[in-house]
PDB file of C-alpha atoms in Angstrom:
ATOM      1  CA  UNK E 603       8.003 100.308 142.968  1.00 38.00           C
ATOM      2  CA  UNK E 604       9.168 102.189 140.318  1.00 40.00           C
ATOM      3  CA  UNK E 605       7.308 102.947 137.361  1.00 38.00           C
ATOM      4  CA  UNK E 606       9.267 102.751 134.227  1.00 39.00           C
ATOM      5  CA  UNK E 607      13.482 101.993 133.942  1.00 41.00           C
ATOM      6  CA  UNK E 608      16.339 104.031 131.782  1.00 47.00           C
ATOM      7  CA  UNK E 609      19.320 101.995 130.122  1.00 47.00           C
ATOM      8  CA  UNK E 610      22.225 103.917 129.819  1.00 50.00           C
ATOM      9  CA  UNK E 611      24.391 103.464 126.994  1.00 44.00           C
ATOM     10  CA  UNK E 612      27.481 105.582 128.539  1.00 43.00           C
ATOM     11  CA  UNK E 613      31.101 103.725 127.173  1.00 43.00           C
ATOM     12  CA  UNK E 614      33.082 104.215 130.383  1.00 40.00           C
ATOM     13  CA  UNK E 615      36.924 104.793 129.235  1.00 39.00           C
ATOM     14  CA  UNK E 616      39.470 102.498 131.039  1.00 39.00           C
ATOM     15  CA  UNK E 617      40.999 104.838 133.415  1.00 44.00           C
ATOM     16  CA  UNK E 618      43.289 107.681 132.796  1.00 44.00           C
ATOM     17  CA  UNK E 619      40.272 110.332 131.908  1.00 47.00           C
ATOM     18  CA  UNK E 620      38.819 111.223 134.941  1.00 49.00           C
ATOM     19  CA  UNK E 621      39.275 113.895 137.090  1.00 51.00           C
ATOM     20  CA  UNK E 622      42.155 116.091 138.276  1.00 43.00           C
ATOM     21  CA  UNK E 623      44.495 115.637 141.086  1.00 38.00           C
ATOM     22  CA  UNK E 624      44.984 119.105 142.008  1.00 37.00           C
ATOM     23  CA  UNK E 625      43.392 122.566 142.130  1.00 36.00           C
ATOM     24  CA  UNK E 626      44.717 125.619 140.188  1.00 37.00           C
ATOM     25  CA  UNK E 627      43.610 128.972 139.315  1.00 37.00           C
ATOM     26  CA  UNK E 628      40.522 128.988 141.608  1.00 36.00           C
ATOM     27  CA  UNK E 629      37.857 131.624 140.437  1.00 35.00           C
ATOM     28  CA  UNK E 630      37.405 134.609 142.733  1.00 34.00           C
ATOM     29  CA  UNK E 631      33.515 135.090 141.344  1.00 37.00           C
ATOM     30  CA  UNK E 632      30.816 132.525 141.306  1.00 37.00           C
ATOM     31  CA  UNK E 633      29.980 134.120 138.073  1.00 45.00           C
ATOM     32  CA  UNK E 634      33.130 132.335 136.683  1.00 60.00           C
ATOM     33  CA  UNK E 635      32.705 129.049 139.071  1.00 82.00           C
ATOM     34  CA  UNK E 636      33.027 124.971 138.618  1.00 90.00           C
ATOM     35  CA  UNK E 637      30.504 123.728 136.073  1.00 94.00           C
ATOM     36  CA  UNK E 638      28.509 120.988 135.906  1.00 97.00           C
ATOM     37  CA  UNK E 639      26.271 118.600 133.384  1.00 97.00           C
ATOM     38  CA  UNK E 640      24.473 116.288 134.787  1.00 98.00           C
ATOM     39  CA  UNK E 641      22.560 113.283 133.907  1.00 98.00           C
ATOM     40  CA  UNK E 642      18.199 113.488 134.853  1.00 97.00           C
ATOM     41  CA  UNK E 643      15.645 111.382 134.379  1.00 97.00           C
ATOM     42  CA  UNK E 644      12.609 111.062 136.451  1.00 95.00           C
ATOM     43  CA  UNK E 645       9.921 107.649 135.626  1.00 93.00           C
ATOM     44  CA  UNK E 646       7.197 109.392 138.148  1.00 92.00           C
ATOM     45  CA  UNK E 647       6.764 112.224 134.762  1.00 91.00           C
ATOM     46  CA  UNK E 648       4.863 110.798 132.372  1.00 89.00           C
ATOM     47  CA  UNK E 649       6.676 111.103 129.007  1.00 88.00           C
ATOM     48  CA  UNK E 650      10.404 112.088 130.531  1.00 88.00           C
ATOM     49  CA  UNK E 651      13.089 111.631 128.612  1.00 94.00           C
ATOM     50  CA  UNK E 652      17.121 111.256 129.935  1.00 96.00           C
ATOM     51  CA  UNK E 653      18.436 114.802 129.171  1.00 96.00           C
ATOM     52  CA  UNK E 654      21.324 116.548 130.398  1.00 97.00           C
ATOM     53  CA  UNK E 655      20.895 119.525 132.711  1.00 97.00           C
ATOM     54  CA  UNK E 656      23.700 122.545 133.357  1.00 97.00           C
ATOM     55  CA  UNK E 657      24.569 123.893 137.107  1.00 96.00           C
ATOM     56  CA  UNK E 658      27.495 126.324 138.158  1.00 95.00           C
ATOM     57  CA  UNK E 659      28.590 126.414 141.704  1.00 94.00           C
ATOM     58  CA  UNK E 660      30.910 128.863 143.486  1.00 92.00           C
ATOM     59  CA  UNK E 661      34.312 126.754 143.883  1.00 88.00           C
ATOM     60  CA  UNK E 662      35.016 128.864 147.092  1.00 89.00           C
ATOM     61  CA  UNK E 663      32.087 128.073 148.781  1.00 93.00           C
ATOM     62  CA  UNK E 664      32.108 124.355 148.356  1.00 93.00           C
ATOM     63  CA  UNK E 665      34.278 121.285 149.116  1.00 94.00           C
ATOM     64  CA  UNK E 666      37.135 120.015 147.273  1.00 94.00           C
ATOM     65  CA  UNK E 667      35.710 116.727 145.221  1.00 96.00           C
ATOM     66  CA  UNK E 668      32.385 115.912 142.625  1.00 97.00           C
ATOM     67  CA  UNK E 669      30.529 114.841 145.815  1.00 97.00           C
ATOM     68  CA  UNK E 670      30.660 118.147 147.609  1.00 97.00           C
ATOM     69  CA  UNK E 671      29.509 120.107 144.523  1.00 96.00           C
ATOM     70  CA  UNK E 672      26.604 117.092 143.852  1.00 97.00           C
ATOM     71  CA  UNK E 673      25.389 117.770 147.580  1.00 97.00           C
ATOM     72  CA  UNK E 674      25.917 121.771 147.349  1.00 97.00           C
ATOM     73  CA  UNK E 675      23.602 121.497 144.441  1.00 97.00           C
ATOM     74  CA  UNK E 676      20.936 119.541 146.083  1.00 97.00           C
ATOM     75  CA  UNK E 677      20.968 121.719 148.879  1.00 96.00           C
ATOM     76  CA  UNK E 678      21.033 125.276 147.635  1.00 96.00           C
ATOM     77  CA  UNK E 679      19.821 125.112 143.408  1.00 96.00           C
ATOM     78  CA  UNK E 680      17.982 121.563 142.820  1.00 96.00           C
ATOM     79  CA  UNK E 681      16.330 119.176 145.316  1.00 96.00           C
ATOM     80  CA  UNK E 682      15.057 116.590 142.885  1.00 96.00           C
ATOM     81  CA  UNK E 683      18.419 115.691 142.170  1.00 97.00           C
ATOM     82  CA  UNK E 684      19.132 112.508 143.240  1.00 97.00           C
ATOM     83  CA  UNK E 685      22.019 110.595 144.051  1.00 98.00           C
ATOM     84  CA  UNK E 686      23.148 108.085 146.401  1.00 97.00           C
ATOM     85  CA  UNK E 687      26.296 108.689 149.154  1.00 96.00           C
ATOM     86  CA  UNK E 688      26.687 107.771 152.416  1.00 95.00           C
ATOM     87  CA  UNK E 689      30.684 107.599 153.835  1.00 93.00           C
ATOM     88  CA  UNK E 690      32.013 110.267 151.743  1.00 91.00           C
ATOM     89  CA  UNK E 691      35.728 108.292 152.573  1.00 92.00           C
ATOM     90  CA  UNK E 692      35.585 106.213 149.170  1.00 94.00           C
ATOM     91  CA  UNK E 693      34.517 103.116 152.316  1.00 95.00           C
ATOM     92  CA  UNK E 694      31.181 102.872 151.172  1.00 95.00           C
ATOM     93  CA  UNK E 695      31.002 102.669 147.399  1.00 96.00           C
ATOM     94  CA  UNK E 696      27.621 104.179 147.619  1.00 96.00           C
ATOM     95  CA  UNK E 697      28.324 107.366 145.060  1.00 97.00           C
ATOM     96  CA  UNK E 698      29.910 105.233 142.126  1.00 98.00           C
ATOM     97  CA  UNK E 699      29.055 107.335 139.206  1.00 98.00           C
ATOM     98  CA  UNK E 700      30.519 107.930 135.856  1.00 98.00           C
ATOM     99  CA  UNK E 701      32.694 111.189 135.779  1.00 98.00           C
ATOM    100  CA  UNK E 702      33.950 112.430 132.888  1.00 97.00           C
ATOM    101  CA  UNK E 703      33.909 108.964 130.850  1.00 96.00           C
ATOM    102  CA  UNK E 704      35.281 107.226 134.253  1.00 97.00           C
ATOM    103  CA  UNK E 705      33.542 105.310 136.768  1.00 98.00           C
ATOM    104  CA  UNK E 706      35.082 106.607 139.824  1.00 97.00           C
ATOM    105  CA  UNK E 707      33.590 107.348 143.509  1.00 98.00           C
ATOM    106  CA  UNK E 708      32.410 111.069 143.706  1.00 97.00           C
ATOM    107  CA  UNK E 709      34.044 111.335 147.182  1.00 97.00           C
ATOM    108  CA  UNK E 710      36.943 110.830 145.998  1.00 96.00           C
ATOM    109  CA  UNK E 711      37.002 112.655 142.556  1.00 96.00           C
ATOM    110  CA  UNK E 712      38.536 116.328 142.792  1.00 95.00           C
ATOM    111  CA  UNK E 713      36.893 119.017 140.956  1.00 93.00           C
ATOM    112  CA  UNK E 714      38.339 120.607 137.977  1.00 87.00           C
ATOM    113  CA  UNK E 715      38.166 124.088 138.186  1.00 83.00           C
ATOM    114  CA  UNK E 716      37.334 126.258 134.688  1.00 84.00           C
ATOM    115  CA  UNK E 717      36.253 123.241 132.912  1.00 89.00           C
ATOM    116  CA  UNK E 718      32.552 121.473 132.717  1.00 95.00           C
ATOM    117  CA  UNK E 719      32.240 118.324 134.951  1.00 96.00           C
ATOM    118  CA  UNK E 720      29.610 115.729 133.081  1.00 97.00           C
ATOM    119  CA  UNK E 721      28.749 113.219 135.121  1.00 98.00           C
ATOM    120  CA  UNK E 722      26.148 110.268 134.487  1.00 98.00           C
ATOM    121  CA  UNK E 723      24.878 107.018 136.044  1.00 98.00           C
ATOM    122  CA  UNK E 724      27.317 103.677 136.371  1.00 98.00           C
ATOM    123  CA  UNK E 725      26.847 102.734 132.794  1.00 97.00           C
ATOM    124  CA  UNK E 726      24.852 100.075 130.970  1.00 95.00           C
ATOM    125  CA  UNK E 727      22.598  99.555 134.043  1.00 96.00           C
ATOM    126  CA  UNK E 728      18.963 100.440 134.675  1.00 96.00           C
ATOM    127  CA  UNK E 729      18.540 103.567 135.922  1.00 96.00           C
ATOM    128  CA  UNK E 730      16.054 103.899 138.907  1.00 97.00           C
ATOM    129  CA  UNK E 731      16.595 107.714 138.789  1.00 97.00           C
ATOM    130  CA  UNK E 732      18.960 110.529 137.767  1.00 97.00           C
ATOM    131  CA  UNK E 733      22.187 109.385 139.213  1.00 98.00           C
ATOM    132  CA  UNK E 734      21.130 105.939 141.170  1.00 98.00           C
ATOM    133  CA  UNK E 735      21.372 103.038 139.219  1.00 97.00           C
ATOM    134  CA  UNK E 736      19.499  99.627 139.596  1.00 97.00           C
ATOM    135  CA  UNK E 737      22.018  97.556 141.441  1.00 97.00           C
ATOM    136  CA  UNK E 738      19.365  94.807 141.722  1.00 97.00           C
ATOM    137  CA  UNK E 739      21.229  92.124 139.212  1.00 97.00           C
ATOM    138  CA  UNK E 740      24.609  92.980 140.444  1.00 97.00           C
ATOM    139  CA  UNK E 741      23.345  92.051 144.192  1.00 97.00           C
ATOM    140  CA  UNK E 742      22.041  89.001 143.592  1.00 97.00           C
ATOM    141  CA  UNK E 743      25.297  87.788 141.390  1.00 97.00           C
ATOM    142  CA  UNK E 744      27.232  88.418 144.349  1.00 97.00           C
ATOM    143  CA  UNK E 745      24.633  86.596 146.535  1.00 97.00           C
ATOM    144  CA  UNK E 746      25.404  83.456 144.241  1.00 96.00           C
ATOM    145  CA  UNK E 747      28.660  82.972 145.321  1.00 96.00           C
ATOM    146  CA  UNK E 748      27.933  82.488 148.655  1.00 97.00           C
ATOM    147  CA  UNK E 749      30.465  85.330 149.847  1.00 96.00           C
ATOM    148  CA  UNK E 750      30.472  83.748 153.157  1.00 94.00           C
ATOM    149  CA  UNK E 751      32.971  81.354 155.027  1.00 92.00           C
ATOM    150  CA  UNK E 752      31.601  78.110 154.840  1.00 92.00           C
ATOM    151  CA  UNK E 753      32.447  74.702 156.645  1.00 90.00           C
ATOM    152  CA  UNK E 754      32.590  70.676 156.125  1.00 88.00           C
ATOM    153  CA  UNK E 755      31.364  68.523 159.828  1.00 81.00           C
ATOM    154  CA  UNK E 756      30.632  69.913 162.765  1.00 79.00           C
ATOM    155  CA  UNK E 757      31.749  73.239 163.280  1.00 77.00           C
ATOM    156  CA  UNK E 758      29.857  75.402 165.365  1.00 77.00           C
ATOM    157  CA  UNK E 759      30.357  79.419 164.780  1.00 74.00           C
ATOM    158  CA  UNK E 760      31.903  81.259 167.749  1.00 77.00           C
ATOM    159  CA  UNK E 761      33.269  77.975 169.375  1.00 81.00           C
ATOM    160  CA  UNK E 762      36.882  78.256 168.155  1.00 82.00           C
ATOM    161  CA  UNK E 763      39.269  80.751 166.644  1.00 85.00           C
ATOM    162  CA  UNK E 764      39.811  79.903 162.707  1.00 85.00           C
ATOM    163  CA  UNK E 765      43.610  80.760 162.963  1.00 89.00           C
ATOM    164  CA  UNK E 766      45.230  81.490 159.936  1.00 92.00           C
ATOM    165  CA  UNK E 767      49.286  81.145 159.060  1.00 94.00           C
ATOM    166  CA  UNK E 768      50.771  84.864 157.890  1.00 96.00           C
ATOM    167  CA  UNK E 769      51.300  83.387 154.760  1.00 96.00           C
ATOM    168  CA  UNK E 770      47.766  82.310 154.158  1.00 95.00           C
ATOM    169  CA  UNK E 771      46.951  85.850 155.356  1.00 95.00           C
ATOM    170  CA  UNK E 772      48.402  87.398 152.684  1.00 96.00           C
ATOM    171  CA  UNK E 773      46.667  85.929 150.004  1.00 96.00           C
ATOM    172  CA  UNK E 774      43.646  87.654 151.028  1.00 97.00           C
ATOM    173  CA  UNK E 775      45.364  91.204 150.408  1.00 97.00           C
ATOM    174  CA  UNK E 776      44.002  92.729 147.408  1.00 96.00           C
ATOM    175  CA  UNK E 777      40.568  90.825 147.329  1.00 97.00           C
ATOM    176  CA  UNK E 778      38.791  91.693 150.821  1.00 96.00           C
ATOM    177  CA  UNK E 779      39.342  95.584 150.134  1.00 97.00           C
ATOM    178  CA  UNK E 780      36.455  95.348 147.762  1.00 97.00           C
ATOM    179  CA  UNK E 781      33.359  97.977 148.809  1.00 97.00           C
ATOM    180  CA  UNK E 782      31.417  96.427 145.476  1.00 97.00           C
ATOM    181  CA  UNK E 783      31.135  99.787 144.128  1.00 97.00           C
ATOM    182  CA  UNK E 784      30.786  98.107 140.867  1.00 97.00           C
ATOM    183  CA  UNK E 785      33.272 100.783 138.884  1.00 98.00           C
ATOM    184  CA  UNK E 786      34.880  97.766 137.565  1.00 97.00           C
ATOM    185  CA  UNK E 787      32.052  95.753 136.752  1.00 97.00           C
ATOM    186  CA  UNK E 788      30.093  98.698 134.784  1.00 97.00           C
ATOM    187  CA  UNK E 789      33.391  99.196 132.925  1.00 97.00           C
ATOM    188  CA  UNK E 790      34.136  96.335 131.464  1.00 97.00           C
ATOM    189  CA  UNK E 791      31.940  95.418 127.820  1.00 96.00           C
ATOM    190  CA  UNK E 792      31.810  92.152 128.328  1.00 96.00           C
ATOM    191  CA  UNK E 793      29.117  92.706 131.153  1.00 97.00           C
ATOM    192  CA  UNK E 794      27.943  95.206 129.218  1.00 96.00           C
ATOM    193  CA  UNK E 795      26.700  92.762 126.806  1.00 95.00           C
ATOM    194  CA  UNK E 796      26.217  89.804 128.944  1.00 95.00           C
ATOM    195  CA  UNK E 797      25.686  91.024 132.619  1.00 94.00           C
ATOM    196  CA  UNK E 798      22.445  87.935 132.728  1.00 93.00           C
ATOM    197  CA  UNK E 799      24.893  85.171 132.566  1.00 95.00           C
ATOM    198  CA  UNK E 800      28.794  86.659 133.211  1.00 97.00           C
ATOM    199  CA  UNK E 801      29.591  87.884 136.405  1.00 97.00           C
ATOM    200  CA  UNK E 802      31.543  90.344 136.135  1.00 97.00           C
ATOM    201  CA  UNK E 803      34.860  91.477 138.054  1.00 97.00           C
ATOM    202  CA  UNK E 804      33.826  92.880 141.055  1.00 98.00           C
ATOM    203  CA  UNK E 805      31.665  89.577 141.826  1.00 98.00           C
ATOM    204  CA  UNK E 806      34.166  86.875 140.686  1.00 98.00           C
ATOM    205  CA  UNK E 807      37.379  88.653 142.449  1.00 98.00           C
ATOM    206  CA  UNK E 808      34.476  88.170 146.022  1.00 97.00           C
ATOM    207  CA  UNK E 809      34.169  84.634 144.337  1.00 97.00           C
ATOM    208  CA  UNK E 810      38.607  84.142 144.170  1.00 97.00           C
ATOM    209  CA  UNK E 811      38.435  85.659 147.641  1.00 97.00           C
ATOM    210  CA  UNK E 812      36.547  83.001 149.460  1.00 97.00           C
ATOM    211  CA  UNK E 813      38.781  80.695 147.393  1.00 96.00           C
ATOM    212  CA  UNK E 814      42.338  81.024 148.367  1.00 96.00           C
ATOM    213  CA  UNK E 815      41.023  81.703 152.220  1.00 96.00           C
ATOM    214  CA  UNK E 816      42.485  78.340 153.949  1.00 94.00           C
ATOM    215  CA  UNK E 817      39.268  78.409 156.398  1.00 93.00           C
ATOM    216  CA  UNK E 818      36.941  77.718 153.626  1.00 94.00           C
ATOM    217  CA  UNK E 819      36.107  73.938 152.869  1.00 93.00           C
ATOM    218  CA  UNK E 820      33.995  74.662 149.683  1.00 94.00           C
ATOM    219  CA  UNK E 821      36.447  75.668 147.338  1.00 94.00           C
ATOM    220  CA  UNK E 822      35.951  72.895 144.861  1.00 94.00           C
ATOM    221  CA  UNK E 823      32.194  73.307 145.052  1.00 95.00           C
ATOM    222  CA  UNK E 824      32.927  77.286 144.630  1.00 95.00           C
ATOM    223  CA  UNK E 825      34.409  76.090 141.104  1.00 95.00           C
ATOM    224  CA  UNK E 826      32.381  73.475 140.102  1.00 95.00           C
ATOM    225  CA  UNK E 827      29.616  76.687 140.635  1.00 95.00           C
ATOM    226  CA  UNK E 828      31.530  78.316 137.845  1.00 95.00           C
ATOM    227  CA  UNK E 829      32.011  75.937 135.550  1.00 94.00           C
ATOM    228  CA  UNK E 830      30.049  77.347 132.362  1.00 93.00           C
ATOM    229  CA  UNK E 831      30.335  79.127 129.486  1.00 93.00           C
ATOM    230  CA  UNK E 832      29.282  82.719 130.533  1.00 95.00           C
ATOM    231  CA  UNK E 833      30.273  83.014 134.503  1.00 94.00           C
ATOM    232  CA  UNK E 834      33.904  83.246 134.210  1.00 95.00           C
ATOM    233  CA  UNK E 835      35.125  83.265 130.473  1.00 94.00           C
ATOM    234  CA  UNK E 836      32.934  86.156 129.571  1.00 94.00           C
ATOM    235  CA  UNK E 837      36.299  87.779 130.421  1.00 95.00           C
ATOM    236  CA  UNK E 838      38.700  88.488 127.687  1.00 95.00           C
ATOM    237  CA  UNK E 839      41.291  90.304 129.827  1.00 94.00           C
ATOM    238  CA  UNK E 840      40.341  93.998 128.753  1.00 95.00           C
ATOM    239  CA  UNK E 841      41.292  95.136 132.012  1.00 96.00           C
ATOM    240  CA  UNK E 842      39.103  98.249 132.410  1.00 96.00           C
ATOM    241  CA  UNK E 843      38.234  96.645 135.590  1.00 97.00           C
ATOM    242  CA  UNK E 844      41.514  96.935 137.059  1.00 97.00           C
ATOM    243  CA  UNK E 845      42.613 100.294 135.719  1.00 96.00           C
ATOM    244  CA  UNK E 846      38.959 101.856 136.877  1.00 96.00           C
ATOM    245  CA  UNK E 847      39.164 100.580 140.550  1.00 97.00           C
ATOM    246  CA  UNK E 848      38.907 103.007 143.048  1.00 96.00           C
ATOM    247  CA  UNK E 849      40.569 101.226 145.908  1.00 96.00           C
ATOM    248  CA  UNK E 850      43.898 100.127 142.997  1.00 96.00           C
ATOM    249  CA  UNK E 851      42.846  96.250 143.379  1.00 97.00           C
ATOM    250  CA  UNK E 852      43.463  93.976 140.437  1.00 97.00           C
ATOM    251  CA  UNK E 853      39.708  92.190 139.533  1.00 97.00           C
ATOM    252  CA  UNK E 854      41.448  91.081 135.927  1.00 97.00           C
ATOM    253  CA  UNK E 855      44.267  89.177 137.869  1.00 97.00           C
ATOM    254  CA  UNK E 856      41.904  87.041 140.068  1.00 97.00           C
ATOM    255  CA  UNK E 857      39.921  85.748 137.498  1.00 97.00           C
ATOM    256  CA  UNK E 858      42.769  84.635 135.407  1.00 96.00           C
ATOM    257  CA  UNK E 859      43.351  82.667 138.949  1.00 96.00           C
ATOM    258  CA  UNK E 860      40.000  81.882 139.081  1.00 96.00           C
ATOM    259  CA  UNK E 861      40.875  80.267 135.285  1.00 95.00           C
ATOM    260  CA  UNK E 862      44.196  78.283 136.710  1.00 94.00           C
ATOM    261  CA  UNK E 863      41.894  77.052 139.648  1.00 94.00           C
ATOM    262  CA  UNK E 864      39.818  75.515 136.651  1.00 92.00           C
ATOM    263  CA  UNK E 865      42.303  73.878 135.355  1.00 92.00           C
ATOM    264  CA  UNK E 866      43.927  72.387 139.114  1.00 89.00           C
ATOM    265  CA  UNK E 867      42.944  73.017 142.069  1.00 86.00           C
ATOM    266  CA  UNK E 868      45.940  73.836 144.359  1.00 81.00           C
ATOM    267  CA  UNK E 869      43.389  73.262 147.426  1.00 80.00           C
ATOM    268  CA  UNK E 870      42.348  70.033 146.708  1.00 75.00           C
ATOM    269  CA  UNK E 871      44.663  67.685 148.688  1.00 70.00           C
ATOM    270  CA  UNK E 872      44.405  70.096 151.466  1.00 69.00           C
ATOM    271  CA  UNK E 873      40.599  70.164 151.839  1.00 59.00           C
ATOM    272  CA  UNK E 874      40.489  66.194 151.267  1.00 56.00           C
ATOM    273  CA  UNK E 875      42.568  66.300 154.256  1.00 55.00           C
ATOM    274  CA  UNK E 876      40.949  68.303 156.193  1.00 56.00           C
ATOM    275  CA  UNK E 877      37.708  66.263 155.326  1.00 54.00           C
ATOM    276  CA  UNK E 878      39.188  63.406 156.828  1.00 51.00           C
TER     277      UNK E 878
END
């Protein structure tokens, strides 16, 4: 249980400032290597305060991307430096972290050689330690949509295929590639300020996903759910969620469906139907 929590106050840019797509001019010395600043804080030492601590690596000795370096560092300079990974193929979502102003996936992120790397927590969340945010509230916002198929009658699972047309297939592109990473979430203010009561992208566009999937017979309960002042119109189209996303899906586009869906539900006569 840990003992005391950082709040980071990091303003993650929209997109566009993060790392480099390719290598150049690679240093020949370690002396002249990749540089790094990184983001500590430890609640086991009494009176710690967030500071920002310097490490060099030797580019030629060490992966391509952020995550390599992060792991070289643990393993040969500092092992109290803590992060969370796990995939390393941007699958996961485990090492969202803010790089240079962008909430990106470390796996993914290429280093940038001859300049300083900073790199902090996902912003505006508790900190449990150095790098690993508190992903406690963002959890249990996506367990309140019930991200789950869910059936009217008797249905018993593994007793039938649920067949779906092509076309209803295809309206589940761009929403089930979510990892929940929460890049997009983190990066948008309005859950910055109101992450209690909004949801945020990452969990509505799992909310629109379980929506528009023609084997799900909750849909108008799913919007009925919704139906507040905070959950869904929290969101005043900045779109830093969709131009931070790691995997290129568009969080901004399904809650303005999620909005329409509000207003009519296209499903309705279809689930009254099937009801029947």
């Amino acid at each position: 249980m840990q003992s005391a929590v950082g709040r980071l106050g990091v303003a993650a840019a929209a997109g566009g400032g993060g790392c480099s797509l390719t290598r150049r001019g690679l240093s020949t010395t370690a002396a002249v290597g990749a540089k790094f600043r990184i983001y500590r804080w430890d609640p086991e030492q009494k009176g710690s305060k967030p500071r920002m601590q310097d490490y060099t690596i030797d580019e030629k000795a060490c992966g391509p991307m952020v995550l390599d370096a992060l792991i070289k560092i643990k393993s040969e300079q500092d092992p109290t430096l803590t992060f969370r990974r796990s995939c390393r193929e941007g699958i996961c979502g485990s090492c969202a972290m803010n790089i240079n102003g962008t909430n990106q996936l470390a796996c993914l992120c290429k280093l940038q050689p001859g300049k300083t790397t900073k790199v902090y927590p996902l912003p505006h969340m508790y900190v449990v330690k150095d790098l690993v945010p508190d992903m406690s509230n963002f959890y249990a916002q996506y367990r309140s949509v019930e991200p789950y198929l869910k059936k009217k009658g008797e249905f018993k699972v593994g007793e039938r295929q649920q067949y779906q047309s092509v076309e209803d297939r295809e309206k589940l592109e761009g929403l089930y590639e979510c990892i929940l990473c929460a890049c997009c979430s983190t990066s948008c203010p309005s859950y910055w300020w109101n992450s209690d009561k909004y949801l945020g992208p990452a969990v509505l566009l799992q909310s629109y996903r379980w929506m528009v999937d023609s084997r799900d017979d909750f849909t108008a309960e799913r919007i009925e759910a919704l139906r507040d002042k905070f959950s869904v119109y929290r969101c005043h189209t900045i779109m830093n969620c969709t131009n931070t996303c790691p995997k290129g899906l568009n969080p901004g586009l399904a809650i303005a469906e999620i909005k329409k869906f509000m207003i009519k539900n296209p499903r309705e006569n279809e689930q009254k139907t099937a009801a029947a």
